[in-house]
Every structure is written in C-alpha cells, then in structure tokens.
Amino acid sequence: MIKSKLITANIDDSYFIFKLYNLGVKDKNFKRTKLITYRQHIKWLKETLNKNKSIIYICKFGPKKIGYIKFSQLSKISTKISIIINKEFRSTKLSSLFMKKACDKYFKKTKCKKIYAEVLKKNTISQNFFLKNNFKFVKKNKVFQDSFNKKNYLYLNKK
C-alpha cells in the first residue's frame, strides 16, 4: 500500500508550489487571474515561511508531491485554508484524506477553533468538496470583511 503523508513546506518546495499555484490560476480556481513569476513567488514564499501566521503542508503520495494545503491565520482562533491537488490526483479521494489530516494537524498545533475556506461562486467542484469535508456554508462575518471577497462563498469547519 502506498503511504500518504503531510510534510511542512520549506524553501526547497518552492518550484513545486509555484507550478501548482500557476496551474490553479490557469484553471480559474483562484481569485487571482494573472500568473505569477518565479521571482514573485520566491519573495512571497520566503516571507510566508518566515512568518508565524501561515503554514503550508505538502501532500505526498508515496515519494511524489501531489499538492499543498495552506493555512493563513486570520485571528488567534480563526484561519483561512486553501488547497490545490495536481489534476491527475483529483477525484481519487486523496484530497479529502489530506484535507482531514491537515485540519486535524493544524487544530492540534495551534489554538485555532475555526477554519474558513473561500470558494469562487462558479467553482461548484470546490464547493461540493468543502461540504463533503465537514465544512458548512456560512454568511460573511463582519470581523473578516477584508479577508474575503464578498462575491465568493465562505465555508467553515469548527473544532
């Protein structure tokens, strides 16, 4: 049986994260519509990894990196999650497996009690994915108005 595991990302994962992120932009799965350059990405990744407000987990299936899950802290008890899995591994239930592992790991590691996911209204696949993975559709919270686009849907997973 092939093992799946989550590892905390480091700078050596930069090219993998960069390629997968731009794939998500091309597929119109993200709010961002322009591809980023590797130079922009490296700058962002170094800043992100040096801050204590974000954690990126790399999803590994056997020796192969197949995706990443990023947590961005909004407050002491709330965070925002984003996930992208390589196309060839979507619809294999690995995404759900990694989502559960990542949320469990994040809840244990932090004082977080709420994980929010922002999903584009046209992205019904992601909407169904989050609903299937114990997230509930919620209305926007005024506290986090600046963190989310009001045109998108918001989902919540609570500890």
Coordinates of N, CA and C in Angstrom, one line a residue:
M1 N 0.8 -1.2 0.0 CA 0.0 0.0 0.0 C 0.9 1.3 0.0
I2 N 0.6 2.2 -0.8 CA 1.3 3.4 -0.9 C 1.0 4.3 0.3
K3 N 2.0 4.9 0.9 CA 1.8 5.8 2.1 C 1.5 7.2 1.6
S4 N 0.6 7.8 2.3 CA 0.4 9.3 2.1 C 0.8 10.0 3.4
K5 N 1.4 11.1 3.2 CA 1.8 11.9 4.4 C 1.9 13.4 4.1
L6 N 1.8 14.2 5.1 CA 1.9 15.6 5.1 C 3.2 16.0 5.6
I7 N 3.9 16.9 4.9 CA 5.1 17.5 5.5 C 5.0 19.0 5.4
T8 N 5.7 19.6 6.4 CA 5.7 21.1 6.4 C 6.6 21.6 5.3
A9 N 6.1 22.5 4.5 CA 6.8 23.0 3.3 C 8.1 23.8 3.8
N10 N 9.1 23.8 2.9 CA 10.2 24.7 3.1 C 10.6 25.3 1.8
I11 N 11.7 26.0 1.8 CA 12.1 26.7 0.5 C 12.4 25.8 -0.6
D12 N 12.8 24.5 -0.3 CA 13.1 23.6 -1.3 C 11.9 23.1 -2.1
D13 N 10.7 23.4 -1.6 CA 9.4 23.1 -2.2 C 8.9 24.2 -3.1
S14 N 9.7 25.3 -3.3 CA 9.3 26.5 -4.0 C 8.8 26.2 -5.4
Y15 N 9.6 25.5 -6.2 CA 9.2 25.3 -7.6 C 8.0 24.5 -7.7
F16 N 7.8 23.5 -6.9 CA 6.6 22.6 -6.9 C 5.4 23.5 -6.6
I17 N 5.4 24.3 -5.5 CA 4.3 25.2 -5.1 C 4.0 26.2 -6.2
F18 N 5.1 26.8 -6.8 CA 4.9 27.7 -7.9 C 4.2 27.2 -9.1
K19 N 4.6 26.0 -9.5 CA 4.0 25.4 -10.7 C 2.5 25.0 -10.4
L20 N 2.3 24.5 -9.2 CA 0.9 24.1 -8.9 C 0.0 25.3 -8.7
Y21 N 0.5 26.4 -8.1 CA -0.2 27.6 -8.0 C -0.6 28.2 -9.3
N22 N 0.3 28.3 -10.2 CA 0.0 28.8 -11.6 C -1.0 27.9 -12.3
L23 N -0.9 26.6 -12.1 CA -1.9 25.7 -12.7 C -3.3 26.1 -12.2
G24 N -3.4 26.3 -10.9 CA -4.7 26.7 -10.3 C -5.2 28.0 -10.9
V25 N -4.3 29.0 -11.2 CA -4.7 30.3 -11.8 C -5.2 30.0 -13.2
K26 N -4.4 29.2 -14.0 CA -4.8 28.8 -15.3 C -6.2 28.2 -15.4
D27 N -6.4 27.3 -14.4 CA -7.7 26.6 -14.4 C -8.9 27.4 -13.8
K28 N -8.5 28.7 -13.4 CA -9.5 29.6 -12.9 C -10.1 29.2 -11.6
N29 N -9.3 28.5 -10.7 CA -9.8 28.1 -9.4 C -9.5 29.0 -8.3
F30 N -8.7 30.1 -8.6 CA -8.3 31.1 -7.6 C -8.9 32.4 -7.9
K31 N -8.9 33.3 -6.9 CA -9.3 34.7 -7.1 C -8.4 35.4 -8.1
R32 N -7.1 35.1 -7.9 CA -6.1 35.7 -8.8 C -6.3 35.3 -10.2
T33 N -6.2 36.2 -11.2 CA -6.4 35.8 -12.6 C -5.1 35.9 -13.4
K34 N -4.0 36.5 -12.8 CA -2.7 36.6 -13.5 C -1.7 35.6 -13.0
L35 N -1.0 35.0 -13.9 CA 0.1 34.1 -13.5 C 1.2 34.9 -12.8
I36 N 1.9 34.3 -11.8 CA 2.9 34.9 -11.1 C 4.3 34.5 -11.7
T37 N 5.3 35.3 -11.5 CA 6.6 34.9 -12.0 C 7.3 34.1 -10.8
Y38 N 8.3 33.4 -11.2 CA 9.0 32.6 -10.1 C 9.7 33.6 -9.1
R39 N 10.1 34.7 -9.6 CA 10.8 35.7 -8.7 C 9.8 36.2 -7.7
Q40 N 8.5 36.5 -8.2 CA 7.5 37.0 -7.3 C 7.2 35.9 -6.2
H41 N 7.1 34.7 -6.7 CA 6.7 33.5 -5.9 C 7.8 33.3 -4.8
I42 N 9.1 33.3 -5.2 CA 10.1 33.1 -4.2 C 10.1 34.2 -3.1
K43 N 9.9 35.4 -3.5 CA 9.8 36.5 -2.5 C 8.6 36.2 -1.5
W44 N 7.4 35.9 -2.1 CA 6.2 35.6 -1.3 C 6.5 34.4 -0.4
L45 N 7.0 33.3 -0.9 CA 7.2 32.1 -0.1 C 8.2 32.3 1.0
K46 N 9.3 33.1 0.8 CA 10.2 33.3 1.9 C 9.6 34.1 3.0
E47 N 8.8 35.1 2.6 CA 8.1 35.9 3.6 C 7.0 35.1 4.4
T48 N 6.3 34.2 3.6 CA 5.3 33.4 4.2 C 5.9 32.3 5.2
L49 N 7.0 31.7 4.8 CA 7.6 30.7 5.6 C 8.3 31.3 6.9
N50 N 8.6 32.6 6.8 CA 9.3 33.2 8.0 C 8.3 33.8 9.0
K51 N 7.0 33.9 8.5 CA 6.0 34.4 9.4 C 5.4 33.3 10.2
N52 N 4.9 33.6 11.4 CA 4.2 32.5 12.2 C 2.8 32.5 11.9
K53 N 2.3 33.2 10.9 CA 0.9 33.3 10.6 C 0.4 32.4 9.5
S54 N 1.3 31.7 8.9 CA 1.0 30.8 7.8 C 1.7 29.5 7.9
I55 N 1.1 28.4 7.5 CA 1.7 27.1 7.4 C 1.3 26.5 6.1
I56 N 2.2 25.9 5.4 CA 2.0 25.2 4.2 C 2.4 23.8 4.4
Y57 N 1.4 22.9 4.1 CA 1.7 21.4 4.1 C 1.8 20.9 2.7
I58 N 2.8 20.1 2.4 CA 2.9 19.4 1.1 C 2.3 18.1 1.3
C59 N 1.5 17.7 0.3 CA 0.8 16.4 0.3 C 1.6 15.5 -0.5
K60 N 2.0 14.4 0.1 CA 2.9 13.4 -0.6 C 2.1 12.1 -0.6
F61 N 2.2 11.5 -1.8 CA 1.6 10.1 -2.0 C 2.8 9.3 -2.5
G62 N 3.2 8.4 -1.6 CA 4.5 7.7 -1.8 C 5.6 8.8 -1.9
P63 N 6.5 8.7 -2.8 CA 7.6 9.7 -2.9 C 7.1 11.0 -3.6
K64 N 6.0 11.0 -4.2 CA 5.5 12.0 -5.1 C 4.7 13.1 -4.4
K65 N 5.1 14.4 -4.6 CA 4.4 15.5 -4.1 C 3.2 15.7 -5.1
I66 N 2.0 15.7 -4.5 CA 0.8 15.8 -5.3 C 0.0 17.1 -5.1
G67 N 0.3 17.8 -4.0 CA -0.5 19.1 -3.8 C 0.0 19.8 -2.5
Y68 N -0.7 20.8 -2.2 CA -0.3 21.5 -1.0 C -1.6 22.1 -0.4
I69 N -1.5 22.3 1.0 CA -2.6 23.0 1.7 C -2.0 24.1 2.5
K70 N -2.6 25.3 2.4 CA -2.0 26.4 3.1 C -3.0 27.0 4.1
F71 N -2.5 27.2 5.3 CA -3.3 27.8 6.3 C -2.8 29.2 6.6
S72 N -3.7 30.2 6.6 CA -3.3 31.6 6.8 C -4.1 32.2 8.0
Q73 N -3.4 32.5 9.1 CA -4.1 32.9 10.3 C -4.8 34.2 10.1
L74 N -6.1 34.3 10.5 CA -6.9 35.5 10.5 C -6.9 36.2 11.9
S75 N -7.0 35.4 12.9 CA -7.0 35.8 14.3 C -6.4 34.7 15.2
K76 N -6.5 34.9 16.5 CA -5.9 33.9 17.4 C -6.7 32.5 17.2
I77 N -8.0 32.6 16.9 CA -8.7 31.3 16.8 C -9.3 31.0 15.4
S78 N -9.0 31.8 14.4 CA -9.5 31.6 13.1 C -8.4 31.6 12.0
T79 N -8.6 30.8 11.0 CA -7.6 30.8 9.9 C -8.4 30.5 8.6
K80 N -7.7 30.8 7.5 CA -8.2 30.6 6.2 C -7.4 29.5 5.5
I81 N -8.1 28.6 4.8 CA -7.4 27.5 4.2 C -7.5 27.5 2.7
S82 N -6.5 27.1 2.0 CA -6.6 26.9 0.5 C -5.9 25.5 0.2
I83 N -6.4 24.9 -0.8 CA -5.8 23.6 -1.2 C -5.8 23.5 -2.7
I84 N -4.7 22.9 -3.2 CA -4.7 22.5 -4.6 C -3.9 21.2 -4.7
I85 N -4.5 20.3 -5.5 CA -4.0 19.0 -5.7 C -3.8 18.9 -7.2
N86 N -2.7 18.2 -7.6 CA -2.4 18.0 -9.0 C -3.6 17.3 -9.7
K87 N -3.9 17.7 -10.9 CA -5.0 17.3 -11.7 C -5.1 15.7 -11.7
E88 N -4.0 15.0 -11.9 CA -4.1 13.6 -12.0 C -4.5 12.9 -10.7
F89 N -4.5 13.6 -9.6 CA -4.9 13.0 -8.3 C -6.2 13.5 -7.8
R90 N -6.9 14.4 -8.6 CA -8.2 14.8 -8.2 C -9.2 13.7 -8.4
S91 N -10.3 13.7 -7.7 CA -11.3 12.6 -7.8 C -10.8 11.3 -7.4
T92 N -9.8 11.2 -6.6 CA -9.3 9.9 -6.1 C -9.5 9.8 -4.6
K93 N -10.1 10.7 -4.0 CA -10.4 10.8 -2.5 C -9.1 11.1 -1.7
L94 N -8.0 11.3 -2.4 CA -6.8 11.7 -1.7 C -6.9 13.1 -1.2
S95 N -7.6 14.0 -1.9 CA -7.8 15.4 -1.5 C -8.5 15.4 -0.1
S96 N -9.6 14.6 0.0 CA -10.3 14.5 1.3 C -9.4 14.0 2.4
L97 N -8.7 13.0 2.1 CA -7.8 12.4 3.1 C -6.8 13.4 3.6
F98 N -6.2 14.1 2.6 CA -5.2 15.2 3.0 C -5.8 16.3 3.7
M99 N -7.0 16.7 3.3 CA -7.8 17.8 4.0 C -8.0 17.4 5.4
K100 N -8.5 16.2 5.7 CA -8.8 15.8 7.1 C -7.5 15.8 7.9
K101 N -6.4 15.2 7.3 CA -5.1 15.1 8.0 C -4.6 16.6 8.4
A102 N -4.7 17.4 7.4 CA -4.2 18.8 7.5 C -5.0 19.6 8.6
C103 N -6.3 19.5 8.5 CA -7.1 20.2 9.5 C -6.8 19.7 10.9
D104 N -6.8 18.3 11.1 CA -6.5 17.7 12.4 C -5.2 18.2 12.9
K105 N -4.2 18.2 12.0 CA -2.8 18.6 12.4 C -2.8 20.1 12.8
Y106 N -3.5 20.9 12.1 CA -3.5 22.3 12.3 C -4.2 22.6 13.6
F107 N -5.4 22.0 13.9 CA -6.1 22.2 15.1 C -5.2 21.8 16.3
K108 N -4.5 20.7 16.2 CA -3.6 20.3 17.3 C -2.4 21.2 17.5
K109 N -1.9 21.7 16.5 CA -0.7 22.6 16.5 C -1.0 24.0 17.0
T110 N -2.2 24.5 16.8 CA -2.5 25.9 17.1 C -3.7 26.0 18.0
K111 N -4.0 27.2 18.4 CA -5.2 27.4 19.2 C -6.5 27.7 18.3
C112 N -6.3 27.4 17.1 CA -7.4 27.7 16.1 C -8.6 26.8 16.4
K113 N -9.8 27.5 16.3 CA -11.1 26.8 16.5 C -11.9 26.8 15.3
K114 N -11.6 27.7 14.3 CA -12.4 27.9 13.1 C -11.5 28.0 11.9
I115 N -11.8 27.2 10.9 CA -11.1 27.2 9.6 C -12.1 27.6 8.5
Y116 N -11.8 28.7 7.8 CA -12.6 29.2 6.8 C -12.0 28.9 5.4
A117 N -12.9 28.6 4.5 CA -12.5 28.4 3.1 C -13.3 29.3 2.2
E118 N -12.6 30.1 1.3 CA -13.3 31.0 0.4 C -13.3 30.3 -0.9
V119 N -14.5 30.2 -1.5 CA -14.6 29.5 -2.8 C -15.3 30.4 -3.8
L120 N -14.8 30.4 -5.0 CA -15.5 31.2 -6.1 C -16.9 30.6 -6.4
K121 N -17.8 31.5 -6.6 CA -19.2 31.0 -6.8 C -19.3 30.1 -8.0
K122 N -18.5 30.3 -9.0 CA -18.6 29.4 -10.2 C -17.9 28.0 -10.0
N123 N -17.1 27.9 -8.9 CA -16.4 26.7 -8.7 C -17.2 25.7 -7.9
T124 N -18.1 25.0 -8.5 CA -19.0 24.1 -7.8 C -18.3 22.8 -7.3
I125 N -17.3 22.5 -8.0 CA -16.5 21.3 -7.6 C -15.9 21.6 -6.2
S126 N -15.3 22.7 -6.0 CA -14.7 23.1 -4.7 C -15.8 23.3 -3.6
Q127 N -16.9 23.8 -4.0 CA -18.0 24.0 -3.1 C -18.4 22.6 -2.5
N128 N -18.6 21.7 -3.4 CA -19.0 20.3 -3.0 C -17.9 19.6 -2.2
F129 N -16.7 19.9 -2.6 CA -15.5 19.3 -1.9 C -15.5 19.7 -0.4
F130 N -15.7 21.0 -0.2 CA -15.6 21.5 1.2 C -16.9 21.0 2.0
L131 N -18.0 21.0 1.4 CA -19.2 20.5 2.1 C -19.0 19.0 2.4
K132 N -18.4 18.2 1.6 CA -18.2 16.8 1.8 C -17.1 16.6 2.9
N133 N -16.3 17.6 3.2 CA -15.3 17.5 4.2 C -15.5 18.3 5.4
N134 N -16.8 18.3 5.9 CA -17.2 18.8 7.2 C -17.1 20.4 7.3
F135 N -17.1 21.0 6.2 CA -17.3 22.5 6.2 C -18.7 22.8 5.9
K136 N -19.2 23.9 6.5 CA -20.6 24.3 6.4 C -20.6 25.7 5.7
F137 N -21.6 25.9 4.8 CA -21.7 27.2 4.2 C -22.1 28.2 5.2
V138 N -21.5 29.4 5.2 CA -21.8 30.4 6.2 C -21.9 31.8 5.5
K139 N -22.6 32.7 6.2 CA -22.6 34.1 5.7 C -21.3 34.8 6.1
K140 N -21.0 35.8 5.5 CA -19.7 36.6 5.8 C -19.8 37.1 7.2
N141 N -18.7 37.1 7.8 CA -18.5 37.6 9.2 C -17.9 39.0 9.0
K142 N -18.5 40.0 9.6 CA -18.0 41.4 9.5 C -16.6 41.5 10.0
V143 N -16.2 40.7 11.0 CA -14.8 40.8 11.5 C -13.8 40.5 10.4
F144 N -14.1 39.7 9.5 CA -13.2 39.3 8.4 C -13.5 39.9 7.1
Q145 N -14.2 41.0 7.0 CA -14.6 41.6 5.7 C -13.4 41.8 4.8
D146 N -12.3 42.2 5.3 CA -11.1 42.5 4.5 C -10.4 41.2 4.0
S147 N -10.7 40.1 4.6 CA -10.0 38.9 4.3 C -10.7 38.1 3.2
F148 N -11.9 38.4 2.9 CA -12.7 37.6 1.9 C -13.4 38.5 0.9
N149 N -13.5 38.1 -0.3 CA -14.2 38.8 -1.3 C -15.7 38.5 -1.1
K150 N -16.6 39.5 -1.0 CA -18.0 39.3 -0.7 C -18.7 38.6 -1.9
K151 N -18.1 38.6 -3.0 CA -18.7 37.9 -4.2 C -18.6 36.4 -4.1
N152 N -17.7 35.9 -3.3 CA -17.4 34.5 -3.2 C -18.2 33.8 -2.0
Y153 N -18.2 32.5 -2.0 CA -18.8 31.8 -0.9 C -17.8 31.5 0.2
L154 N -18.3 31.3 1.4 CA -17.5 31.1 2.5 C -18.0 29.8 3.2
Y155 N -17.0 29.0 3.6 CA -17.3 27.7 4.3 C -16.5 27.7 5.6
L156 N -17.1 27.0 6.6 CA -16.5 27.0 7.9 C -16.4 25.5 8.4
N157 N -15.2 25.2 9.0 CA -15.0 24.0 9.7 C -14.7 24.4 11.2
K158 N -15.4 23.8 12.2 CA -15.1 24.2 13.6 C -14.5 23.0 14.3
K159 N -13.7 23.4 15.3 CA -13.1 22.3 16.2 C -14.2 21.8 17.1

